[in-house]
mmCIF file of C-alpha atoms in Angstrom:
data_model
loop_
_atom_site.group_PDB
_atom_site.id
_atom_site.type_symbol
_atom_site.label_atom_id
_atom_site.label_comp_id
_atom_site.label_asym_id
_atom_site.label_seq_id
_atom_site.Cartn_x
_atom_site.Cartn_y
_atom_site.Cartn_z
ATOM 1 C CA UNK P 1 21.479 -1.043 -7.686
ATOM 2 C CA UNK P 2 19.277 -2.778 -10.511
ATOM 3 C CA UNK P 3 15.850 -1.022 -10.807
ATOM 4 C CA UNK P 4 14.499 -4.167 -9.656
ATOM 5 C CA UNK P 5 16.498 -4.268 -6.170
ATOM 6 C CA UNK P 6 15.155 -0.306 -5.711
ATOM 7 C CA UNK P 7 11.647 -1.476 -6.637
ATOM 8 C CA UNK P 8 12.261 -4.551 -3.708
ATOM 9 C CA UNK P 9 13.372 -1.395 -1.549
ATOM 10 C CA UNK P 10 10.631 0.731 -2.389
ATOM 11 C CA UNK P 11 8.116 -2.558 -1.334
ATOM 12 C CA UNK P 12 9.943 -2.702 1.870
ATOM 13 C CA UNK P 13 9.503 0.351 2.792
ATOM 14 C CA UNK P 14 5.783 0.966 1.319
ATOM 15 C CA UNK P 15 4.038 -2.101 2.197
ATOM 16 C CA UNK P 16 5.183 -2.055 6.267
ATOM 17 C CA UNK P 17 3.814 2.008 5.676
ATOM 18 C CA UNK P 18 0.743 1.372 4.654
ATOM 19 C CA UNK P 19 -0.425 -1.936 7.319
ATOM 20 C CA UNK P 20 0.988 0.518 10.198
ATOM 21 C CA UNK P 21 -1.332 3.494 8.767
ATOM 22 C CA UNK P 22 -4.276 1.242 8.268
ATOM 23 C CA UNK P 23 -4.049 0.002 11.870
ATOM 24 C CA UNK P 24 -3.889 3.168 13.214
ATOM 25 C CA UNK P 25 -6.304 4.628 11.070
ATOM 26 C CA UNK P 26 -8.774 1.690 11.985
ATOM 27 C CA UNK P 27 -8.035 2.420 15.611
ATOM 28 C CA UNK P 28 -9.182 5.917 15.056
ATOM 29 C CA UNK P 29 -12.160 4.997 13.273
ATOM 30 C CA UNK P 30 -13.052 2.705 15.788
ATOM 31 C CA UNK P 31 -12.596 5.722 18.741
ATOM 32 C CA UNK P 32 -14.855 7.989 16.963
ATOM 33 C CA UNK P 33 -17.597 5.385 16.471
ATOM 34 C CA UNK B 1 18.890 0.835 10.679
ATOM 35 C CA UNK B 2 15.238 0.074 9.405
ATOM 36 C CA UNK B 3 12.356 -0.939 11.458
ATOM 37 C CA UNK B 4 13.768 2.153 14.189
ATOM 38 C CA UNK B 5 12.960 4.370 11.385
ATOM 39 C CA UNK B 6 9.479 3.358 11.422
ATOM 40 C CA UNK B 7 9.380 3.656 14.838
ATOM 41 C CA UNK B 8 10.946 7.254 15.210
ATOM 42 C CA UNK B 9 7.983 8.021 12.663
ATOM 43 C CA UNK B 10 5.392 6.594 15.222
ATOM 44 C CA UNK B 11 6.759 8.394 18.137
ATOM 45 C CA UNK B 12 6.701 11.620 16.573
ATOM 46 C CA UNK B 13 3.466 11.345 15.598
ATOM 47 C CA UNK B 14 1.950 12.093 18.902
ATOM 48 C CA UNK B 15 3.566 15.453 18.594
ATOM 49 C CA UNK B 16 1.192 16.413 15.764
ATOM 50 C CA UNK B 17 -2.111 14.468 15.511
ATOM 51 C CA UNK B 18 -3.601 16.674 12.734
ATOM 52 C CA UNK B 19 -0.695 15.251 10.185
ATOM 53 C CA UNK B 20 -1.546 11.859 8.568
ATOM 54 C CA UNK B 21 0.610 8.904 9.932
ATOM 55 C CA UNK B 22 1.897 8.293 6.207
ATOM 56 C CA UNK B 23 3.801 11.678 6.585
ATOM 57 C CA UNK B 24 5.486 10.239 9.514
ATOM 58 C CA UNK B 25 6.196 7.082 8.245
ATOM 59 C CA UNK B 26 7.519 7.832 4.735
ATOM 60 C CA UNK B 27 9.256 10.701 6.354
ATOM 61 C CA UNK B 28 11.475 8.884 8.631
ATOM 62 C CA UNK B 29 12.246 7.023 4.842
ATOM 63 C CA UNK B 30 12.380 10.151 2.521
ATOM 64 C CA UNK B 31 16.680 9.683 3.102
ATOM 65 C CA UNK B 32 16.517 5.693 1.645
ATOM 66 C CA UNK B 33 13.894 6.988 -0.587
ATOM 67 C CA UNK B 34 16.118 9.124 -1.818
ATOM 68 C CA UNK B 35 19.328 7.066 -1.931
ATOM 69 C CA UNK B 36 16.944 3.910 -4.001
ATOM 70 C CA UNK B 37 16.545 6.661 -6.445
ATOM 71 C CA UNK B 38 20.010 8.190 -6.923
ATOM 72 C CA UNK B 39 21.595 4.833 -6.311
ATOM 73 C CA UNK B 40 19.710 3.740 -9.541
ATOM 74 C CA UNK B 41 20.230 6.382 -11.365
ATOM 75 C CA UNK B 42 23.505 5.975 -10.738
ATOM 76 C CA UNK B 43 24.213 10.005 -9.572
ATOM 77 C CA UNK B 44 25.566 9.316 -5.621
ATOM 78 C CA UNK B 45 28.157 6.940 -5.818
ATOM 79 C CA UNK B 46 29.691 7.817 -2.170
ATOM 80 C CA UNK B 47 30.318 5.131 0.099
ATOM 81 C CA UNK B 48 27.796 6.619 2.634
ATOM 82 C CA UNK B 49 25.846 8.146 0.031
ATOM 83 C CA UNK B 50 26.542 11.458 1.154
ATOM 84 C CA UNK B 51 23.325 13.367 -1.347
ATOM 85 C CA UNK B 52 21.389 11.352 0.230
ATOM 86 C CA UNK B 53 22.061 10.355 3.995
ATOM 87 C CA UNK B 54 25.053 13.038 4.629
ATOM 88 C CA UNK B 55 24.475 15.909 7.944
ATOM 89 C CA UNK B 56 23.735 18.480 5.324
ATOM 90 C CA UNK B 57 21.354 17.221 2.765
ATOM 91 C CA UNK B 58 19.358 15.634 5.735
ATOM 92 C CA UNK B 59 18.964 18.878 6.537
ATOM 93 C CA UNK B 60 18.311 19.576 3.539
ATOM 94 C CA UNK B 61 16.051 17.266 2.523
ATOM 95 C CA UNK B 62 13.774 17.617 6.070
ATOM 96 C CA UNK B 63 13.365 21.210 5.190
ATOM 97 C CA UNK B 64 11.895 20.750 1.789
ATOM 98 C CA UNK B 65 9.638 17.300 2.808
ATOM 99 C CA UNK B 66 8.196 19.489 6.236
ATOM 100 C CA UNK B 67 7.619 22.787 4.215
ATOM 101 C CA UNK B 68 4.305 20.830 2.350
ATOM 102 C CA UNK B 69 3.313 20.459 6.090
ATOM 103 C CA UNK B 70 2.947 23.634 7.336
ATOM 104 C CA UNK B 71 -0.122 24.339 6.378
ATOM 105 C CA UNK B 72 -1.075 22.216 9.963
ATOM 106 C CA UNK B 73 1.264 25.017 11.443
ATOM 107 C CA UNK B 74 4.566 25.481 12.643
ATOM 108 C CA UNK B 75 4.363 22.295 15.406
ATOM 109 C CA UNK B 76 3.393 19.885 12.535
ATOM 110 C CA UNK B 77 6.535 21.802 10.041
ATOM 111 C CA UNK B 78 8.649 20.842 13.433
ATOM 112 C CA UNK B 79 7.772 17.446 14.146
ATOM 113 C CA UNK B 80 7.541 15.994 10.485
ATOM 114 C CA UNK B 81 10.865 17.971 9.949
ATOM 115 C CA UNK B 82 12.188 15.732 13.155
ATOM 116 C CA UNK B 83 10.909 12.522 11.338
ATOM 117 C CA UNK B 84 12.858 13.037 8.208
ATOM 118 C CA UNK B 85 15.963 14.356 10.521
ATOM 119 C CA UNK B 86 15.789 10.778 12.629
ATOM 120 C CA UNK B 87 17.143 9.270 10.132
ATOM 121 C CA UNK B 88 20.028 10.669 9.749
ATOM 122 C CA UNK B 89 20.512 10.390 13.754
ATOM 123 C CA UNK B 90 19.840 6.618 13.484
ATOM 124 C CA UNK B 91 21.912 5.900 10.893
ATOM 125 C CA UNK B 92 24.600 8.145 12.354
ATOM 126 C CA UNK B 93 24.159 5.556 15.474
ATOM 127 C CA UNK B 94 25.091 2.457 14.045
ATOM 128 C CA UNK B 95 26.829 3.109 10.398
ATOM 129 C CA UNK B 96 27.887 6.544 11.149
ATOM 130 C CA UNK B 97 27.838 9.276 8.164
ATOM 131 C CA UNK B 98 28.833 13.022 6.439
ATOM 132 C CA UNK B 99 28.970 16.204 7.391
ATOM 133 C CA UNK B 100 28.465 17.189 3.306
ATOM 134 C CA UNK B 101 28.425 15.427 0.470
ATOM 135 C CA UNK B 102 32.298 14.270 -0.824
ATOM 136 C CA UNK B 103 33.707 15.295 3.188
ATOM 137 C CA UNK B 104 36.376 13.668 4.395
ATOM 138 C CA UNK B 105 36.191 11.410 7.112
ATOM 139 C CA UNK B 106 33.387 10.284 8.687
ATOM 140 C CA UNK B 107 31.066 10.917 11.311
ATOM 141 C CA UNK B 108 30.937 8.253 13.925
ATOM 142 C CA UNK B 109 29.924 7.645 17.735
ATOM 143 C CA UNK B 110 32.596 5.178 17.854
ATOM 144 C CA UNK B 111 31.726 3.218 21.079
ATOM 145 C CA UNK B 112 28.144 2.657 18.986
ATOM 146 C CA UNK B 113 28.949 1.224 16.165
ATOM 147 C CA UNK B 114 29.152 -2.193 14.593
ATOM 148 C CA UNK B 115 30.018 -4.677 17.573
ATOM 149 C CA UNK B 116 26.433 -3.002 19.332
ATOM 150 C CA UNK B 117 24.438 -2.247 16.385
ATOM 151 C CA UNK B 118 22.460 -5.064 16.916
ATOM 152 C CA UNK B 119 21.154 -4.618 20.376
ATOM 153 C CA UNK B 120 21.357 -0.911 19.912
ATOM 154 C CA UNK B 121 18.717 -1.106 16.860
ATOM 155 C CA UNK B 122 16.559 -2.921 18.617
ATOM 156 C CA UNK B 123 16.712 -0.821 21.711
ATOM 157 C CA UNK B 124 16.307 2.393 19.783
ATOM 158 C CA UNK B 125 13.267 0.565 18.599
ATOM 159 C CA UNK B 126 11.380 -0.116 22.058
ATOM 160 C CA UNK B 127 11.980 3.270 23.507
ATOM 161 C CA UNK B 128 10.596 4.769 20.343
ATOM 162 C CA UNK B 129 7.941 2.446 20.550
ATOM 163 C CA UNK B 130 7.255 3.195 24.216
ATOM 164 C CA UNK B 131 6.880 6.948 23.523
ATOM 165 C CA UNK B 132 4.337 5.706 20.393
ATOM 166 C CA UNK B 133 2.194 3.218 23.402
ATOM 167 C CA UNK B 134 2.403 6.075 25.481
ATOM 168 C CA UNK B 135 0.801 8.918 23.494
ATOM 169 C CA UNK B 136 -1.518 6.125 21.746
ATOM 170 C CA UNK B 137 -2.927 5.724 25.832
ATOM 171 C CA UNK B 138 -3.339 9.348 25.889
ATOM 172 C CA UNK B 139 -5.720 9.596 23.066
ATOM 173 C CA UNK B 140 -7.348 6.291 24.061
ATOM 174 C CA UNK B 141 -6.408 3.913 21.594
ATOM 175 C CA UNK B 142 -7.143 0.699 22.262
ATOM 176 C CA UNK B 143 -4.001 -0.928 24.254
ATOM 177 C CA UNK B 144 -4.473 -4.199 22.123
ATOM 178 C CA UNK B 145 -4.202 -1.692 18.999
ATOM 179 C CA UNK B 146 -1.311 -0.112 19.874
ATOM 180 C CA UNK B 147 0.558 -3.226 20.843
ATOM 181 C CA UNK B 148 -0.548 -4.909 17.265
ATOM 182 C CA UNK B 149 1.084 -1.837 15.818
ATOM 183 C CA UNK B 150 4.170 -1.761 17.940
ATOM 184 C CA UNK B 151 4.575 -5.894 17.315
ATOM 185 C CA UNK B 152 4.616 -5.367 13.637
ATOM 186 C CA UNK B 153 7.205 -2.581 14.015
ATOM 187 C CA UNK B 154 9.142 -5.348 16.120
ATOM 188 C CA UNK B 155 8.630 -7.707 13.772
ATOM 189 C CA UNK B 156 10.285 -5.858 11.258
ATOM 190 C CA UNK B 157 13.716 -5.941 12.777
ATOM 191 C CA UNK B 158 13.652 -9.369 11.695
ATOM 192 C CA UNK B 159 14.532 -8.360 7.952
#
């Protein structure tokens, strides 16, 4: 694996991370309000 | 095996509120994480990249991630240990894998593999994500929330 296809991996894993955590963490915020 | 792992990270997450999602989530990935890294480095060059994904270093591997979180006590230690341990068990599920790294032979459930992956991935995925919609109703997160999440987790077997 090129380090470009593990940076492509990395994304795939990251970005899909980080929109589940922010909806969850906005649906938190939004309970406590 | 991929968007299962994210949802083995969501359903375990109910089992430990005070840890932050993002050590479920990149938990349940520490394994491919792992394997990106040694695969470009060129160090694991198993076919099932036993350092990596193999029965032992998952064990491995969950031990040292879940020891940062047990400061939040021993039944956050458990349950982000169990993230980065799903893993394995998924993967074992459809591709099979190791008992140690350079074993011979591999570890398969035979009758799951290959011909079902498909379906089974996918399944894996909605009872994971039912156990995620079900703790998300017990701490009263909105319904249309939780499904957003669980769609995007869905969505992701589409890769």
């Amino acid at each position: 694996m090129s380090l470009h296809d593990g940076i492509v991996e990395l994304i795939f894993i990251i970005v899909p991370a980080l929109v589940i955590d922010w909806l969850h963490r906005t649906s938190a915020g939004r309970r406590r309000d | 095996m991929y968007a299962a792992h994210f949802a083995a990270g969501l359903a375990l997450k109910g089992r430990a509120p005070r840890v932050p999602m993002m050590a479920f989530l990149i938990g349940a990935f520490v394994l491919d994480i792992l394997w990106i890294a040694f695969d470009v480095l060129d160090v694991d060059r198993m076919p099932l990249n036993d350092w990596s994904h193999s029965l032992l270093m998952a064990i491995v591997w969950s031990s040292v991630f879940a020891v940062y979180f047990r400061r939040f006590g021993s039944r956050a230690f458990v349950a982000v240990w169990l993230a980065v341990f799903s893993h394995f068990i998924l993967d074992l599920l459809v591709q099979g894998a190791t008992l140690y790294p350079g074993a011979s032979g591999r570890l398969i459930i035979a009758a799951l593999v290959a011909e079902h992956a498909g379906i089974l991935q996918i399944g894996l995925c909605v009872v994971l994500l039912g156990v995620y919609l079900y703790d998300a109703r017990r701490a009263s997160v909105p319904a249309w929330r939780a499904l957003l999440v669980s769609s995007v987790v869905l969505a992701l077997n589409l890769r």
